[in-house]
Amino acid sequence: MKSRIILLSAVGLLLFVGVNARAQSGNLVGRLSASHDGCGCYFSFNRSDYKKSKLIFFASLDNDSDIWMGIDGRDVKLKLVSRVEPKGKERVGSRATEKYSAAGVTVTLVRTVTWVCPPRDESCEVTKYSAVFTVSKGKRKQVVRAVGECGC
């Protein structure tokens, strides 16, 4: 009887550890569940997701406190910690770095300009980017490539 209890306890512990390890090893970065609109920066895993508004990151251009990213299965509100912009006018190849934080989470975004508005198109208000997000939460870290746009 005693050996059965020990055996069942050991199996239960192994199952708990196995489930917990799987939960911890999953991807940190995922899609936002809420929709966002207005002037801002929108990023997705790829161009196809972007066209379908399946976002992983949103930052309002009008409100520095309206910044969101899909992290660990939740929409996490981020706070801007620092920003380094290129000097002068943005052009293809220009690179900017932004750092964000939330409780137990750090995010670094490096975005590189891939397209700018034609010089004579006064109605154009969008810049396109390729991006690399580095997301850390506790001992977990994930690097994600993304595409997106900033503008109105």
Short mmCIF file of N, CA and C in Angstrom, two decimals:
data_model
loop_
_atom_site.label_atom_id
_atom_site.label_comp_id
_atom_site.label_asym_id
_atom_site.label_seq_id
_atom_site.Cartn_x
_atom_site.Cartn_y
_atom_site.Cartn_z
N MET A 1 0.82 -1.19 0.00
CA MET A 1 0.00 0.00 0.00
C MET A 1 0.87 1.26 0.00
N LYS A 2 1.88 1.26 0.88
CA LYS A 2 2.77 2.42 0.99
C LYS A 2 3.51 2.65 -0.33
N SER A 3 3.93 1.56 -0.98
CA SER A 3 4.66 1.70 -2.24
C SER A 3 3.76 2.25 -3.35
N ARG A 4 2.46 1.93 -3.34
CA ARG A 4 1.53 2.48 -4.33
C ARG A 4 1.36 3.98 -4.14
N ILE A 5 1.26 4.42 -2.92
CA ILE A 5 1.11 5.86 -2.64
C ILE A 5 2.36 6.60 -3.13
N ILE A 6 3.53 6.04 -2.85
CA ILE A 6 4.77 6.67 -3.30
C ILE A 6 4.81 6.70 -4.82
N LEU A 7 4.43 5.59 -5.45
CA LEU A 7 4.42 5.51 -6.91
C LEU A 7 3.45 6.52 -7.52
N LEU A 8 2.23 6.59 -6.97
CA LEU A 8 1.24 7.55 -7.48
C LEU A 8 1.71 8.99 -7.26
N SER A 9 2.33 9.25 -6.13
CA SER A 9 2.86 10.60 -5.87
C SER A 9 3.95 10.96 -6.86
N ALA A 10 4.83 9.99 -7.15
CA ALA A 10 5.91 10.24 -8.11
C ALA A 10 5.36 10.49 -9.50
N VAL A 11 4.37 9.70 -9.92
CA VAL A 11 3.75 9.89 -11.24
C VAL A 11 3.08 11.27 -11.29
N GLY A 12 2.36 11.63 -10.25
CA GLY A 12 1.71 12.94 -10.19
C GLY A 12 2.71 14.08 -10.30
N LEU A 13 3.82 13.94 -9.58
CA LEU A 13 4.86 14.96 -9.63
C LEU A 13 5.46 15.06 -11.03
N LEU A 14 5.72 13.93 -11.67
CA LEU A 14 6.26 13.94 -13.02
C LEU A 14 5.29 14.58 -14.01
N LEU A 15 4.01 14.28 -13.87
CA LEU A 15 3.01 14.90 -14.75
C LEU A 15 2.97 16.40 -14.54
N PHE A 16 3.00 16.85 -13.28
CA PHE A 16 2.98 18.28 -12.99
C PHE A 16 4.20 18.97 -13.58
N VAL A 17 5.39 18.38 -13.37
CA VAL A 17 6.62 18.96 -13.89
C VAL A 17 6.58 18.99 -15.42
N GLY A 18 6.10 17.93 -16.06
CA GLY A 18 6.01 17.88 -17.52
C GLY A 18 5.09 18.93 -18.08
N VAL A 19 3.91 19.12 -17.48
CA VAL A 19 2.96 20.14 -17.93
C VAL A 19 3.56 21.52 -17.73
N ASN A 20 4.17 21.77 -16.58
CA ASN A 20 4.76 23.07 -16.28
C ASN A 20 5.91 23.36 -17.24
N ALA A 21 6.74 22.35 -17.55
CA ALA A 21 7.86 22.57 -18.48
C ALA A 21 7.35 22.92 -19.87
N ARG A 22 6.27 22.25 -20.31
CA ARG A 22 5.72 22.58 -21.63
C ARG A 22 5.19 24.00 -21.66
N ALA A 23 4.52 24.43 -20.59
CA ALA A 23 3.98 25.79 -20.54
C ALA A 23 5.11 26.81 -20.58
N GLN A 24 6.24 26.51 -19.92
CA GLN A 24 7.35 27.44 -19.87
C GLN A 24 8.13 27.48 -21.18
N SER A 25 8.11 26.38 -21.96
CA SER A 25 8.93 26.34 -23.16
C SER A 25 8.23 26.91 -24.39
N GLY A 26 6.96 27.28 -24.28
CA GLY A 26 6.23 27.82 -25.41
C GLY A 26 6.74 29.19 -25.82
N ASN A 27 6.31 29.64 -26.98
CA ASN A 27 6.70 30.95 -27.48
C ASN A 27 6.21 32.05 -26.56
N LEU A 28 7.02 33.05 -26.37
CA LEU A 28 6.63 34.22 -25.59
C LEU A 28 5.73 35.14 -26.42
N VAL A 29 6.10 35.36 -27.67
CA VAL A 29 5.41 36.35 -28.50
C VAL A 29 4.26 35.70 -29.26
N GLY A 30 3.10 36.34 -29.18
CA GLY A 30 1.93 35.87 -29.90
C GLY A 30 1.12 37.05 -30.40
N ARG A 31 -0.02 36.76 -30.94
CA ARG A 31 -0.87 37.82 -31.50
C ARG A 31 -1.65 38.54 -30.41
N LEU A 32 -1.90 39.83 -30.67
CA LEU A 32 -2.78 40.61 -29.80
C LEU A 32 -4.21 40.15 -30.01
N SER A 33 -4.97 40.09 -28.93
CA SER A 33 -6.37 39.68 -29.06
C SER A 33 -7.27 40.88 -29.33
N ALA A 34 -6.90 42.04 -28.82
CA ALA A 34 -7.71 43.25 -29.03
C ALA A 34 -7.29 43.93 -30.33
N SER A 35 -8.23 44.60 -30.97
CA SER A 35 -7.90 45.34 -32.19
C SER A 35 -7.49 46.77 -31.82
N HIS A 36 -6.70 47.37 -32.67
CA HIS A 36 -6.20 48.73 -32.44
C HIS A 36 -6.34 49.51 -33.73
N ASP A 37 -6.59 50.81 -33.60
CA ASP A 37 -6.69 51.65 -34.79
C ASP A 37 -6.16 53.04 -34.48
N GLY A 38 -6.11 53.87 -35.50
CA GLY A 38 -5.60 55.22 -35.35
C GLY A 38 -4.15 55.30 -35.79
N CYS A 39 -3.58 56.48 -35.61
CA CYS A 39 -2.18 56.69 -35.98
C CYS A 39 -1.29 55.89 -35.03
N GLY A 40 -0.42 55.08 -35.60
CA GLY A 40 0.43 54.25 -34.75
C GLY A 40 1.39 53.41 -35.54
N CYS A 41 2.10 52.57 -34.80
CA CYS A 41 3.01 51.59 -35.38
C CYS A 41 2.39 50.22 -35.16
N TYR A 42 2.25 49.48 -36.25
CA TYR A 42 1.60 48.18 -36.24
C TYR A 42 2.59 47.15 -36.77
N PHE A 43 2.80 46.04 -36.04
CA PHE A 43 3.72 45.00 -36.49
C PHE A 43 3.07 43.63 -36.39
N SER A 44 3.41 42.76 -37.35
CA SER A 44 2.92 41.39 -37.43
C SER A 44 4.08 40.46 -37.74
N PHE A 45 3.85 39.14 -37.56
CA PHE A 45 4.89 38.16 -37.86
C PHE A 45 5.32 38.21 -39.32
N ASN A 46 4.36 38.46 -40.22
CA ASN A 46 4.67 38.46 -41.65
C ASN A 46 3.67 39.34 -42.40
N ARG A 47 3.92 39.56 -43.68
CA ARG A 47 3.08 40.45 -44.48
C ARG A 47 1.64 39.92 -44.59
N SER A 48 1.47 38.61 -44.70
CA SER A 48 0.14 38.02 -44.79
C SER A 48 -0.68 38.31 -43.54
N ASP A 49 -0.07 38.11 -42.36
CA ASP A 49 -0.76 38.43 -41.10
C ASP A 49 -1.07 39.92 -41.02
N TYR A 50 -0.12 40.74 -41.50
CA TYR A 50 -0.33 42.18 -41.44
C TYR A 50 -1.57 42.58 -42.25
N LYS A 51 -1.71 42.02 -43.43
CA LYS A 51 -2.87 42.34 -44.28
C LYS A 51 -4.17 41.91 -43.63
N LYS A 52 -4.11 40.91 -42.76
CA LYS A 52 -5.31 40.41 -42.06
C LYS A 52 -5.46 41.05 -40.67
N SER A 53 -4.64 42.07 -40.37
CA SER A 53 -4.65 42.77 -39.07
C SER A 53 -4.40 41.84 -37.89
N LYS A 54 -3.58 40.83 -38.09
CA LYS A 54 -3.18 39.93 -37.00
C LYS A 54 -1.88 40.47 -36.44
N LEU A 55 -1.99 41.34 -35.45
CA LEU A 55 -0.85 42.08 -34.92
C LEU A 55 -0.20 41.39 -33.73
N ILE A 56 1.11 41.64 -33.59
CA ILE A 56 1.82 41.22 -32.38
C ILE A 56 2.20 42.44 -31.53
N PHE A 57 2.18 43.64 -32.16
CA PHE A 57 2.62 44.85 -31.47
C PHE A 57 1.87 46.05 -32.01
N PHE A 58 1.48 46.95 -31.10
CA PHE A 58 0.87 48.23 -31.49
C PHE A 58 1.39 49.31 -30.55
N ALA A 59 1.77 50.46 -31.13
CA ALA A 59 2.16 51.63 -30.35
C ALA A 59 1.50 52.85 -30.97
N SER A 60 0.69 53.54 -30.19
CA SER A 60 0.01 54.74 -30.68
C SER A 60 1.03 55.85 -30.91
N LEU A 61 0.83 56.60 -31.99
CA LEU A 61 1.67 57.78 -32.23
C LEU A 61 1.14 58.99 -31.47
N ASP A 62 -0.11 58.91 -31.02
CA ASP A 62 -0.74 60.02 -30.32
C ASP A 62 -0.62 59.93 -28.80
N ASN A 63 -0.34 58.72 -28.28
CA ASN A 63 -0.36 58.52 -26.84
C ASN A 63 0.73 57.53 -26.45
N ASP A 64 1.82 58.01 -25.85
CA ASP A 64 2.95 57.14 -25.48
C ASP A 64 2.60 56.08 -24.44
N SER A 65 1.42 56.16 -23.84
CA SER A 65 1.04 55.14 -22.86
C SER A 65 0.14 54.07 -23.47
N ASP A 66 -0.11 54.14 -24.78
CA ASP A 66 -0.95 53.15 -25.45
C ASP A 66 -0.06 52.26 -26.33
N ILE A 67 0.67 51.33 -25.66
CA ILE A 67 1.62 50.45 -26.32
C ILE A 67 1.31 49.03 -25.86
N TRP A 68 1.11 48.12 -26.82
CA TRP A 68 0.68 46.76 -26.49
C TRP A 68 1.47 45.73 -27.28
N MET A 69 1.69 44.56 -26.66
CA MET A 69 2.31 43.44 -27.35
C MET A 69 1.71 42.14 -26.83
N GLY A 70 1.56 41.17 -27.72
CA GLY A 70 1.09 39.84 -27.32
C GLY A 70 2.25 39.05 -26.73
N ILE A 71 2.21 38.84 -25.40
CA ILE A 71 3.29 38.15 -24.70
C ILE A 71 2.70 37.09 -23.78
N ASP A 72 3.17 35.88 -23.96
CA ASP A 72 2.78 34.76 -23.10
C ASP A 72 1.27 34.56 -23.04
N GLY A 73 0.61 34.73 -24.20
CA GLY A 73 -0.82 34.49 -24.29
C GLY A 73 -1.71 35.61 -23.80
N ARG A 74 -1.13 36.78 -23.51
CA ARG A 74 -1.91 37.92 -23.02
C ARG A 74 -1.53 39.18 -23.79
N ASP A 75 -2.44 40.15 -23.81
CA ASP A 75 -2.12 41.49 -24.32
C ASP A 75 -1.46 42.24 -23.17
N VAL A 76 -0.19 42.57 -23.33
CA VAL A 76 0.58 43.21 -22.27
C VAL A 76 0.79 44.68 -22.62
N LYS A 77 0.43 45.56 -21.68
CA LYS A 77 0.64 46.99 -21.86
C LYS A 77 2.09 47.31 -21.49
N LEU A 78 2.80 47.93 -22.43
CA LEU A 78 4.21 48.25 -22.24
C LEU A 78 4.41 49.73 -21.98
N LYS A 79 5.53 50.03 -21.36
CA LYS A 79 5.93 51.42 -21.12
C LYS A 79 7.24 51.67 -21.87
N LEU A 80 7.28 52.79 -22.61
CA LEU A 80 8.50 53.16 -23.33
C LEU A 80 9.57 53.54 -22.31
N VAL A 81 10.75 52.91 -22.44
CA VAL A 81 11.88 53.20 -21.55
C VAL A 81 12.88 54.12 -22.24
N SER A 82 13.18 53.81 -23.52
CA SER A 82 14.13 54.66 -24.27
C SER A 82 13.90 54.49 -25.76
N ARG A 83 14.36 55.50 -26.49
CA ARG A 83 14.24 55.49 -27.95
C ARG A 83 15.46 56.18 -28.54
N VAL A 84 16.08 55.53 -29.54
CA VAL A 84 17.19 56.13 -30.28
C VAL A 84 16.78 56.16 -31.74
N GLU A 85 16.57 57.36 -32.26
CA GLU A 85 16.13 57.57 -33.65
C GLU A 85 17.33 57.95 -34.51
N PRO A 86 17.26 57.65 -35.79
CA PRO A 86 18.34 58.09 -36.69
C PRO A 86 18.33 59.61 -36.82
N LYS A 87 19.49 60.19 -37.07
CA LYS A 87 19.56 61.63 -37.28
C LYS A 87 19.05 61.96 -38.67
N GLY A 88 18.40 63.09 -38.80
CA GLY A 88 17.91 63.52 -40.11
C GLY A 88 16.64 62.81 -40.52
N LYS A 89 16.37 62.92 -41.80
CA LYS A 89 15.17 62.34 -42.38
C LYS A 89 15.30 60.83 -42.52
N GLU A 90 14.21 60.10 -42.21
CA GLU A 90 14.24 58.65 -42.40
C GLU A 90 14.36 58.31 -43.88
N ARG A 91 15.19 57.32 -44.17
CA ARG A 91 15.34 56.82 -45.54
C ARG A 91 15.49 55.31 -45.46
N VAL A 92 15.33 54.64 -46.57
CA VAL A 92 15.47 53.19 -46.59
C VAL A 92 16.83 52.82 -45.98
N GLY A 93 16.78 51.91 -45.02
CA GLY A 93 17.99 51.49 -44.32
C GLY A 93 18.17 52.16 -42.97
N SER A 94 17.47 53.28 -42.72
CA SER A 94 17.55 53.94 -41.42
C SER A 94 17.10 52.98 -40.33
N ARG A 95 17.75 53.05 -39.17
CA ARG A 95 17.46 52.11 -38.09
C ARG A 95 17.18 52.87 -36.79
N ALA A 96 16.16 52.42 -36.06
CA ALA A 96 15.82 52.98 -34.76
C ALA A 96 15.73 51.85 -33.74
N THR A 97 16.04 52.16 -32.49
CA THR A 97 15.96 51.17 -31.41
C THR A 97 15.07 51.73 -30.30
N GLU A 98 14.15 50.90 -29.84
CA GLU A 98 13.25 51.29 -28.75
C GLU A 98 13.27 50.20 -27.70
N LYS A 99 13.22 50.61 -26.44
CA LYS A 99 13.15 49.65 -25.34
C LYS A 99 11.87 49.91 -24.55
N TYR A 100 11.21 48.80 -24.19
CA TYR A 100 9.94 48.86 -23.46
C TYR A 100 10.03 47.93 -22.26
N SER A 101 9.15 48.16 -21.28
CA SER A 101 9.10 47.26 -20.14
C SER A 101 7.67 47.15 -19.62
N ALA A 102 7.44 46.07 -18.91
CA ALA A 102 6.22 45.82 -18.15
C ALA A 102 6.66 44.96 -16.97
N ALA A 103 5.77 44.62 -16.09
CA ALA A 103 6.12 43.82 -14.92
C ALA A 103 6.78 42.51 -15.35
N GLY A 104 8.09 42.38 -15.09
CA GLY A 104 8.81 41.16 -15.39
C GLY A 104 9.13 40.94 -16.86
N VAL A 105 8.86 41.92 -17.71
CA VAL A 105 9.05 41.77 -19.16
C VAL A 105 9.90 42.93 -19.68
N THR A 106 10.84 42.60 -20.58
CA THR A 106 11.56 43.65 -21.31
C THR A 106 11.45 43.34 -22.80
N VAL A 107 11.30 44.39 -23.58
CA VAL A 107 11.17 44.26 -25.03
C VAL A 107 12.11 45.27 -25.67
N THR A 108 12.93 44.79 -26.60
CA THR A 108 13.75 45.68 -27.42
C THR A 108 13.27 45.53 -28.85
N LEU A 109 13.00 46.66 -29.49
CA LEU A 109 12.56 46.69 -30.88
C LEU A 109 13.62 47.42 -31.69
N VAL A 110 14.14 46.74 -32.71
CA VAL A 110 15.03 47.39 -33.68
C VAL A 110 14.28 47.36 -34.99
N ARG A 111 13.94 48.56 -35.48
CA ARG A 111 13.17 48.64 -36.74
C ARG A 111 14.02 49.32 -37.81
N THR A 112 13.95 48.75 -39.00
CA THR A 112 14.72 49.25 -40.14
C THR A 112 13.76 49.65 -41.25
N VAL A 113 13.92 50.85 -41.78
CA VAL A 113 13.03 51.35 -42.82
C VAL A 113 13.23 50.55 -44.10
N THR A 114 12.10 50.08 -44.67
CA THR A 114 12.14 49.35 -45.95
C THR A 114 11.47 50.14 -47.07
N TRP A 115 10.67 51.16 -46.71
CA TRP A 115 9.97 51.97 -47.71
C TRP A 115 9.56 53.29 -47.09
N VAL A 116 9.74 54.37 -47.84
CA VAL A 116 9.27 55.69 -47.41
C VAL A 116 8.38 56.27 -48.50
N CYS A 117 7.58 57.24 -48.14
CA CYS A 117 6.68 57.89 -49.10
C CYS A 117 7.49 58.58 -50.21
N PRO A 118 6.96 58.54 -51.42
CA PRO A 118 7.62 59.29 -52.50
C PRO A 118 7.68 60.78 -52.13
N PRO A 119 8.76 61.47 -52.48
CA PRO A 119 8.94 62.87 -52.07
C PRO A 119 7.82 63.81 -52.51
N ARG A 120 7.19 63.53 -53.62
CA ARG A 120 6.16 64.46 -54.13
C ARG A 120 4.75 64.06 -53.72
N ASP A 121 4.59 63.00 -52.95
CA ASP A 121 3.27 62.53 -52.52
C ASP A 121 2.96 63.12 -51.15
N GLU A 122 2.32 64.29 -51.14
CA GLU A 122 2.04 64.98 -49.89
C GLU A 122 0.96 64.31 -49.04
N SER A 123 0.18 63.41 -49.64
CA SER A 123 -0.88 62.75 -48.88
C SER A 123 -0.39 61.47 -48.19
N CYS A 124 0.80 61.03 -48.52
CA CYS A 124 1.35 59.79 -47.94
C CYS A 124 1.85 60.07 -46.53
N GLU A 125 1.44 59.21 -45.58
CA GLU A 125 1.84 59.39 -44.18
C GLU A 125 2.32 58.09 -43.55
N VAL A 126 2.88 57.17 -44.34
CA VAL A 126 3.24 55.85 -43.84
C VAL A 126 4.70 55.53 -44.16
N THR A 127 5.37 54.89 -43.20
CA THR A 127 6.71 54.36 -43.42
C THR A 127 6.65 52.87 -43.10
N LYS A 128 7.26 52.04 -43.95
CA LYS A 128 7.24 50.59 -43.75
C LYS A 128 8.58 50.14 -43.17
N TYR A 129 8.51 49.07 -42.35
CA TYR A 129 9.69 48.60 -41.63
C TYR A 129 9.79 47.08 -41.64
N SER A 130 11.02 46.61 -41.50
CA SER A 130 11.28 45.25 -41.03
C SER A 130 11.74 45.45 -39.58
N ALA A 131 11.49 44.47 -38.74
CA ALA A 131 11.78 44.67 -37.32
C ALA A 131 12.29 43.39 -36.69
N VAL A 132 13.04 43.58 -35.62
CA VAL A 132 13.45 42.47 -34.77
C VAL A 132 13.06 42.83 -33.34
N PHE A 133 12.22 41.99 -32.74
CA PHE A 133 11.81 42.15 -31.35
C PHE A 133 12.59 41.13 -30.52
N THR A 134 13.17 41.58 -29.42
CA THR A 134 13.79 40.67 -28.46
C THR A 134 12.99 40.82 -27.17
N VAL A 135 12.33 39.73 -26.79
CA VAL A 135 11.43 39.75 -25.63
C VAL A 135 11.99 38.82 -24.56
N SER A 136 12.11 39.34 -23.33
CA SER A 136 12.59 38.55 -22.19
C SER A 136 11.56 38.60 -21.08
N LYS A 137 11.35 37.43 -20.49
CA LYS A 137 10.46 37.31 -19.33
C LYS A 137 11.06 36.25 -18.43
N GLY A 138 11.56 36.69 -17.28
CA GLY A 138 12.26 35.75 -16.40
C GLY A 138 13.46 35.18 -17.11
N LYS A 139 13.59 33.86 -17.11
CA LYS A 139 14.71 33.20 -17.78
C LYS A 139 14.43 32.92 -19.24
N ARG A 140 13.23 33.25 -19.69
CA ARG A 140 12.85 32.97 -21.09
C ARG A 140 13.16 34.18 -21.97
N LYS A 141 13.54 33.88 -23.21
CA LYS A 141 13.87 34.94 -24.17
C LYS A 141 13.48 34.45 -25.56
N GLN A 142 12.91 35.35 -26.36
CA GLN A 142 12.57 35.01 -27.73
C GLN A 142 12.91 36.20 -28.64
N VAL A 143 13.50 35.89 -29.78
CA VAL A 143 13.80 36.89 -30.80
C VAL A 143 12.86 36.61 -31.97
N VAL A 144 12.13 37.65 -32.40
CA VAL A 144 11.12 37.50 -33.45
C VAL A 144 11.36 38.54 -34.54
N ARG A 145 11.34 38.09 -35.78
CA ARG A 145 11.38 39.01 -36.93
C ARG A 145 9.95 39.37 -37.28
N ALA A 146 9.74 40.62 -37.67
CA ALA A 146 8.39 41.09 -37.97
C ALA A 146 8.43 42.12 -39.09
N VAL A 147 7.25 42.45 -39.59
CA VAL A 147 7.09 43.52 -40.58
C VAL A 147 5.99 44.44 -40.08
N GLY A 148 6.04 45.70 -40.53
CA GLY A 148 4.99 46.61 -40.10
C GLY A 148 5.13 47.99 -40.71
N GLU A 149 4.27 48.86 -40.21
CA GLU A 149 4.19 50.23 -40.69
C GLU A 149 3.92 51.17 -39.52
N CYS A 150 4.38 52.40 -39.68
CA CYS A 150 4.02 53.48 -38.76
C CYS A 150 3.43 54.60 -39.58
N GLY A 151 2.36 55.18 -39.07
CA GLY A 151 1.73 56.30 -39.76
C GLY A 151 0.26 56.41 -39.42
N CYS A 152 -0.42 57.23 -40.23
CA CYS A 152 -1.85 57.46 -40.00
C CYS A 152 -2.69 56.88 -41.14
#
